[in-house]
């Protein structure tokens, strides 16, 4: 179904059933983590009113909610425009604050909200956002609960507006894009063994080219964190360093491509890892008049992979970064995944780069290839 607001056409990108099931997962996580604390939810007006209400009514412990608005005013500081929180009359000292926001893009506004709330001496501040634009995010603060990652696109519904209209719809709608624009997307596959630097380079690529990062590993870990059915299933494989079954991963990536369809393109990291996954991706792309520009493969010897992941196990604490599981992941990559490169080599859409260079040098080579692809 599509809607027209101020002469622009929008179509559903996140249906309300998906919204409600995600909000339920977030609420379940909050009920587990926050019960017993002195919690004050703070909804940021106007956009968060639906999300705030849907989360709050699912809380199963005694807690409070209040709403704040941000007022723009010309500050005397060098930063010029400062947004000040207004409407706060409650005592926040010693409380656990959970900020409920509709959308975080650059993160500048949320960082300023956090700083202002810190001045009230709370015990801790947690951030929950219904929508998150990873390709626009420029800040460092932790976001504790995220509903959906979305591309840098124009969206309305579920509290969000386009020039005042559209807040009342229960679904999220994105502005309709023409078929020609889909054909102009840049879709990049980032390929390589565990620890090759896929995630590291993806972050840089999405920022420079304004693309959406789809990492099957990150998506599966977030499903595990939310203890969803998919997460429970995936954990049985990830915890051993085995591949999650094709049909689950294919469906998961298909849903994301469908959901974020209105963007400049994707950096897909960690998918496809098997030939059936590669074939399924080709079909999905064809059905949407999209295509993969290039598969970029990062080549790193196994010994260096092991060293990197052992270091990362200390800094990031990923559960599958233990020596035994690392060995199994590398073995499975060599046995089952490495051959997927041939699939793209044969089609002339493949480039291999040494992953044993500085992160910046690798990135420069990647940029050259993407610009010419
Ligand atoms: P996933 O999360 O994709 O893990 P992975 O492939 O094992 O790769 P990593 O995320 O560990 O490494 P990376 O290449 O992103 O390297 P990073 O940039 O972090 O998958 C996890 C699991 O999910 C799988 O085992 C599987 O069970 C399941 N799964 C996922 N996708 C699936 C699919 N399609 N089908 C079935 N199952 C699936 O870098 C690593 C470290 O090195 C970092 O500390 C970094 O700082 C450092 N580093 C990066 N670049 C450099 C450099 N140039 N020089 C020095 N250090 C560097
Ligand atoms: Mg990764």
XYZ file of C-alpha atoms and ligand atoms in Angstrom:
431
model
C 0.000 0.000 0.000
C 1.248 3.489 -0.736
C 0.296 6.918 0.630
C 0.766 10.425 -0.734
C 1.831 13.275 1.537
C 2.461 16.782 0.175
C 2.510 15.324 -3.372
C 5.187 12.747 -2.561
C 4.515 9.027 -2.750
C 5.562 6.750 0.116
C 5.332 2.970 0.369
C 5.458 0.654 3.376
C 8.996 -0.344 4.299
C 8.452 -1.663 7.846
C 4.965 -3.105 8.408
C 3.342 -2.659 11.799
C 3.501 -6.407 12.630
C 7.292 -6.233 12.354
C 7.351 -3.040 14.397
C 5.266 -4.572 17.164
C 7.314 -7.744 17.306
C 10.569 -5.741 17.515
C 9.136 -3.450 20.198
C 8.135 -6.572 22.145
C 11.729 -7.865 21.926
C 13.064 -4.539 23.180
C 10.503 -4.503 25.997
C 11.435 -8.072 26.971
C 15.113 -7.088 27.131
C 14.253 -4.024 29.247
C 12.068 -6.058 31.609
C 14.989 -8.453 32.104
C 17.657 -5.821 32.537
C 15.892 -2.976 34.352
C 13.406 -4.587 36.789
C 14.261 -3.687 40.361
C 15.895 -0.374 39.385
C 14.423 3.084 39.953
C 13.659 3.769 36.292
C 12.485 6.982 34.645
C 11.695 6.717 30.938
C 12.089 9.974 29.047
C 10.355 10.252 25.680
C 11.693 12.912 23.341
C 8.840 14.752 21.648
C 7.318 14.843 19.143
C 8.439 11.824 17.146
C 8.849 9.260 19.948
C 5.301 9.321 21.310
C 4.185 6.064 19.631
C 7.403 4.176 20.381
C 7.428 5.476 23.967
C 3.833 4.450 24.519
C 4.315 0.984 22.980
C 7.424 0.331 25.083
C 6.043 1.746 28.315
C 2.800 -0.203 28.270
C 4.836 -3.428 28.076
C 6.873 -2.721 31.207
C 6.099 -5.235 33.937
C 7.723 -3.435 36.898
C 6.986 -0.132 38.664
C 8.516 2.707 36.672
C 7.852 6.285 35.587
C 7.678 8.157 32.311
C 7.987 11.809 31.364
C 8.323 13.644 28.052
C 10.742 16.355 26.998
C 10.972 18.631 24.013
C 14.036 20.121 22.399
C 13.994 23.838 21.729
C 16.427 25.367 19.240
C 17.876 28.693 20.198
C 20.811 30.779 19.059
C 23.542 30.144 21.604
C 26.417 32.458 22.359
C 28.866 29.569 22.135
C 30.951 29.054 19.014
C 28.793 26.066 18.064
C 25.979 28.474 17.169
C 22.766 26.453 17.321
C 22.226 24.693 20.616
C 19.186 22.548 21.364
C 17.995 22.774 24.918
C 15.781 20.267 26.707
C 12.619 21.767 28.073
C 9.878 20.400 30.285
C 11.933 18.607 32.926
C 10.376 18.980 36.370
C 11.179 15.581 37.845
C 13.948 14.624 40.244
C 16.397 12.394 38.359
C 19.108 12.058 40.986
C 20.135 8.427 41.447
C 17.623 7.167 38.868
C 18.185 4.954 35.832
C 17.151 7.098 32.891
C 16.038 5.400 29.688
C 15.811 7.901 26.841
C 13.207 6.901 24.232
C 13.911 8.452 20.859
C 12.231 7.891 17.486
C 15.361 8.155 15.366
C 19.107 8.659 15.754
C 21.040 9.744 12.666
C 24.218 11.799 13.191
C 23.876 11.390 16.978
C 24.599 15.093 17.611
C 21.209 15.768 19.186
C 21.266 12.642 21.338
C 24.783 13.404 22.560
C 23.595 16.829 23.654
C 20.523 15.293 25.392
C 22.769 12.850 27.284
C 25.114 15.667 28.372
C 22.213 17.788 29.609
C 20.669 14.864 31.534
C 24.025 13.993 33.121
C 23.757 17.370 34.873
C 20.837 15.964 36.934
C 23.100 13.352 38.540
C 21.286 10.131 37.524
C 22.710 6.690 38.407
C 22.960 5.788 34.696
C 21.566 6.742 31.318
C 20.443 4.230 28.726
C 19.452 5.054 25.166
C 16.679 3.345 23.212
C 15.920 4.398 19.669
C 13.239 3.030 17.413
C 15.254 3.768 14.252
C 18.984 4.154 13.701
C 20.854 5.387 10.607
C 24.284 3.736 10.918
C 25.659 5.424 7.799
C 24.946 8.901 9.228
C 26.096 8.227 12.820
C 29.175 10.263 13.791
C 29.329 9.919 17.574
C 30.716 7.382 20.041
C 28.017 6.947 22.717
C 26.468 3.540 23.279
C 22.949 2.869 22.041
C 21.494 0.190 24.301
C 18.334 -0.689 22.394
C 17.785 -0.304 18.632
C 14.534 -1.131 16.841
C 15.704 -1.094 13.231
C 18.765 0.071 11.310
C 17.594 2.094 8.310
C 19.311 3.778 5.349
C 19.741 7.513 5.010
C 16.301 7.904 3.493
C 13.144 9.816 3.926
C 10.611 8.009 6.102
C 7.292 8.704 7.804
C 4.825 6.928 10.067
C 4.768 5.533 13.609
C 5.210 9.031 15.021
C 7.554 10.395 12.341
C 6.356 13.126 10.002
C 6.939 14.760 6.655
C 6.264 18.436 7.174
C 3.739 17.698 9.924
C 1.895 14.845 8.190
C 2.206 11.078 8.435
C 2.687 10.627 12.190
C -0.600 8.724 12.568
C 0.279 5.711 10.390
C 1.052 2.438 12.183
C 3.589 1.301 9.574
C 6.839 2.959 8.513
C 6.777 4.311 4.953
C 9.748 5.262 2.739
C 9.706 7.607 -0.186
C 9.192 5.710 -3.456
C 12.206 5.370 -5.672
C 12.150 4.759 -9.406
C 13.483 1.560 -11.007
C 16.228 3.622 -12.640
C 17.499 4.612 -9.205
C 17.693 0.946 -8.135
C 19.841 0.277 -11.180
C 22.140 3.120 -10.062
C 22.771 1.614 -6.644
C 26.259 0.501 -5.688
C 26.204 -2.937 -4.101
C 29.498 -4.222 -2.775
C 30.290 -7.628 -1.289
C 33.077 -7.672 1.287
C 34.613 -11.102 1.434
C 37.345 -12.719 3.500
C 38.166 -15.071 6.330
C 37.309 -14.365 9.990
C 39.436 -11.411 11.072
C 40.344 -10.335 7.525
C 39.002 -6.830 8.229
C 35.529 -6.978 6.669
C 33.835 -5.116 9.504
C 36.682 -2.590 9.809
C 36.574 -1.649 6.123
C 32.750 -1.772 5.902
C 32.436 1.071 8.422
C 34.716 3.268 6.328
C 33.058 2.390 3.022
C 29.497 3.116 4.177
C 30.554 6.509 5.480
C 32.387 7.570 2.316
C 29.851 6.236 -0.201
C 26.726 6.648 1.941
C 25.755 2.986 1.705
C 23.993 0.649 4.129
C 26.058 -1.974 5.980
C 24.514 -5.431 6.087
C 26.675 -7.750 8.181
C 25.076 -11.152 8.637
C 27.291 -11.734 11.693
C 26.182 -8.437 13.330
C 22.508 -9.087 12.543
C 22.691 -12.617 13.973
C 24.460 -11.384 17.121
C 21.760 -8.779 17.654
C 19.087 -11.491 17.259
C 20.971 -13.529 19.892
C 21.089 -10.515 22.193
C 17.327 -10.134 21.853
C 16.838 -13.873 22.419
C 14.533 -14.083 19.392
C 13.666 -17.467 17.838
C 16.188 -16.816 15.068
C 18.762 -15.792 17.677
C 18.252 -18.977 19.707
C 18.640 -21.098 16.599
C 21.641 -19.169 15.256
C 23.424 -19.367 18.601
C 23.608 -23.153 18.323
C 25.829 -22.730 15.250
C 27.710 -19.492 16.008
C 28.776 -20.749 19.429
C 30.619 -23.601 17.689
C 31.933 -21.522 14.786
C 29.710 -23.392 12.310
C 27.720 -21.785 9.499
C 24.099 -20.966 10.241
C 21.834 -22.906 7.775
C 21.480 -21.262 4.365
C 17.704 -20.881 4.422
C 17.785 -18.853 7.654
C 20.512 -16.484 6.497
C 19.035 -16.083 3.010
C 15.651 -15.159 4.397
C 17.228 -12.768 6.888
C 19.271 -10.919 4.253
C 16.281 -10.893 1.859
C 14.166 -9.184 4.520
C 16.825 -6.526 5.073
C 17.279 -5.806 1.377
C 13.524 -5.492 1.089
C 13.332 -3.266 4.138
C 16.195 -0.914 3.244
C 15.464 -0.990 -0.480
C 15.367 2.790 -0.796
C 19.069 3.483 -0.370
C 22.184 4.262 -2.391
C 23.338 0.657 -2.109
C 24.639 -1.970 0.275
C 27.956 -3.155 1.643
C 27.239 -6.804 2.379
C 29.770 -8.254 4.821
C 29.845 -11.975 5.557
C 27.320 -12.994 2.879
C 27.280 -15.049 0.674
C 29.333 -17.800 2.341
C 28.058 -20.729 0.294
C 27.124 -21.223 -3.368
C 23.368 -21.564 -2.560
C 23.629 -18.200 -0.749
C 25.358 -16.634 -3.780
C 22.675 -18.002 -6.125
C 19.883 -16.765 -3.850
C 21.478 -13.305 -3.720
C 21.678 -13.148 -7.525
C 17.983 -13.941 -7.748
C 17.035 -11.335 -5.130
C 19.063 -8.695 -6.954
C 17.568 -9.569 -10.333
C 14.017 -9.479 -8.975
C 14.603 -5.927 -7.757
C 16.443 -4.737 -10.873
C 19.591 -4.446 -8.767
C 23.033 -6.000 -9.213
C 26.297 -6.637 -7.378
C 29.022 -4.287 -8.630
C 31.978 -6.159 -7.223
C 33.110 -8.684 -4.641
C 36.115 -7.295 -2.743
C 38.153 -10.051 -1.121
C 40.620 -9.322 1.674
C 43.431 -11.889 1.741
C 45.188 -12.517 5.055
C 47.258 -15.584 6.082
C 45.631 -17.832 8.707
C 48.318 -17.158 11.318
C 47.708 -13.385 11.213
C 43.939 -13.992 11.385
C 44.411 -15.969 14.597
C 46.591 -13.252 16.134
C 44.100 -10.501 15.262
C 41.120 -12.376 16.654
C 42.938 -13.234 19.855
C 43.640 -9.520 20.344
C 40.018 -8.682 19.504
C 38.756 -11.237 22.042
C 40.242 -9.003 24.731
C 39.046 -5.679 23.327
C 35.555 -6.685 22.164
C 34.803 -9.905 24.063
C 33.018 -11.635 21.181
C 31.949 -15.085 22.394
C 33.166 -16.842 19.226
C 36.703 -15.416 19.579
C 38.122 -18.293 21.657
C 41.088 -20.265 20.198
C 39.048 -23.428 19.453
C 36.139 -21.597 17.836
C 38.502 -19.327 15.871
C 40.237 -22.432 14.472
C 36.903 -23.919 13.474
C 35.750 -20.679 11.811
C 38.967 -20.492 9.784
C 38.693 -24.184 8.833
C 35.102 -23.744 7.681
C 36.032 -20.623 5.725
C 38.764 -22.547 3.879
C 36.578 -25.607 3.277
C 33.190 -24.104 2.466
C 33.354 -20.358 1.905
C 36.576 -19.631 -0.009
C 35.109 -21.207 -3.172
C 32.350 -18.588 -3.350
C 35.036 -16.231 -4.749
C 35.056 -18.322 -7.992
C 31.379 -17.557 -8.495
C 32.161 -13.834 -8.877
C 35.600 -14.356 -10.481
C 33.943 -16.200 -13.366
C 31.632 -13.232 -13.926
C 34.496 -10.699 -13.866
C 33.106 -9.020 -10.764
C 35.902 -9.837 -8.329
C 38.927 -8.024 -6.902
C 41.403 -9.333 -4.339
C 43.383 -7.037 -2.048
C 46.077 -7.926 0.450
C 44.557 -7.442 3.903
C 48.017 -7.258 5.446
C 48.574 -3.543 4.985
C 47.547 -0.559 7.082
C 43.787 -0.054 7.360
C 44.131 3.241 5.438
C 46.155 1.704 2.575
C 43.593 -1.065 2.167
C 40.792 1.488 2.224
C 42.439 3.564 -0.545
C 42.604 0.510 -2.814
C 39.015 -0.374 -1.988
C 37.858 3.166 -2.863
C 39.632 3.025 -6.241
C 37.930 -0.264 -7.067
C 34.481 0.903 -5.947
C 34.776 4.160 -7.889
C 35.597 2.213 -11.059
C 33.026 -0.535 -10.578
P 30.926 -12.746 11.231
O 30.488 -11.833 12.270
O 30.793 -12.364 9.834
O 32.424 -13.164 11.573
P 33.662 -13.575 10.671
O 33.431 -13.824 9.239
O 34.256 -14.680 11.436
O 34.489 -12.277 10.602
P 34.881 -11.302 11.791
O 33.727 -10.388 12.058
O 35.444 -12.078 12.925
O 36.080 -10.542 11.109
P 36.109 -9.308 10.128
O 36.556 -9.746 8.787
O 34.859 -8.493 10.200
O 37.314 -8.538 10.769
P 37.367 -7.198 11.653
O 37.177 -6.014 10.772
O 36.517 -7.324 12.864
O 30.184 -14.171 11.421
C 30.080 -14.764 12.687
C 29.336 -16.074 12.615
O 27.989 -15.825 12.154
C 29.869 -17.118 11.653
O 30.877 -17.904 12.251
C 28.612 -17.931 11.347
O 28.327 -18.813 12.388
C 27.539 -16.887 11.314
N 27.308 -16.335 9.977
C 27.558 -15.062 9.563
N 27.257 -14.915 8.262
C 26.813 -16.134 7.836
C 26.371 -16.620 6.578
N 26.335 -15.836 5.493
N 26.005 -17.928 6.503
C 26.041 -18.738 7.577
N 26.453 -18.333 8.793
C 26.834 -17.042 8.924
O 38.913 -7.254 12.054
C 39.369 -8.210 12.977
C 40.422 -7.564 13.902
O 41.558 -7.192 13.140
C 39.914 -6.288 14.559
O 40.352 -6.243 15.877
C 40.533 -5.175 13.707
O 40.773 -4.016 14.460
C 41.819 -5.805 13.229
N 42.201 -5.336 11.887
C 41.357 -5.120 10.835
N 42.056 -4.710 9.755
C 43.373 -4.691 10.141
C 44.595 -4.347 9.458
N 44.589 -3.962 8.179
N 45.749 -4.434 10.152
C 45.739 -4.826 11.470
N 44.648 -5.147 12.162
C 43.444 -5.085 11.503
Mg 32.980 -8.709 11.211
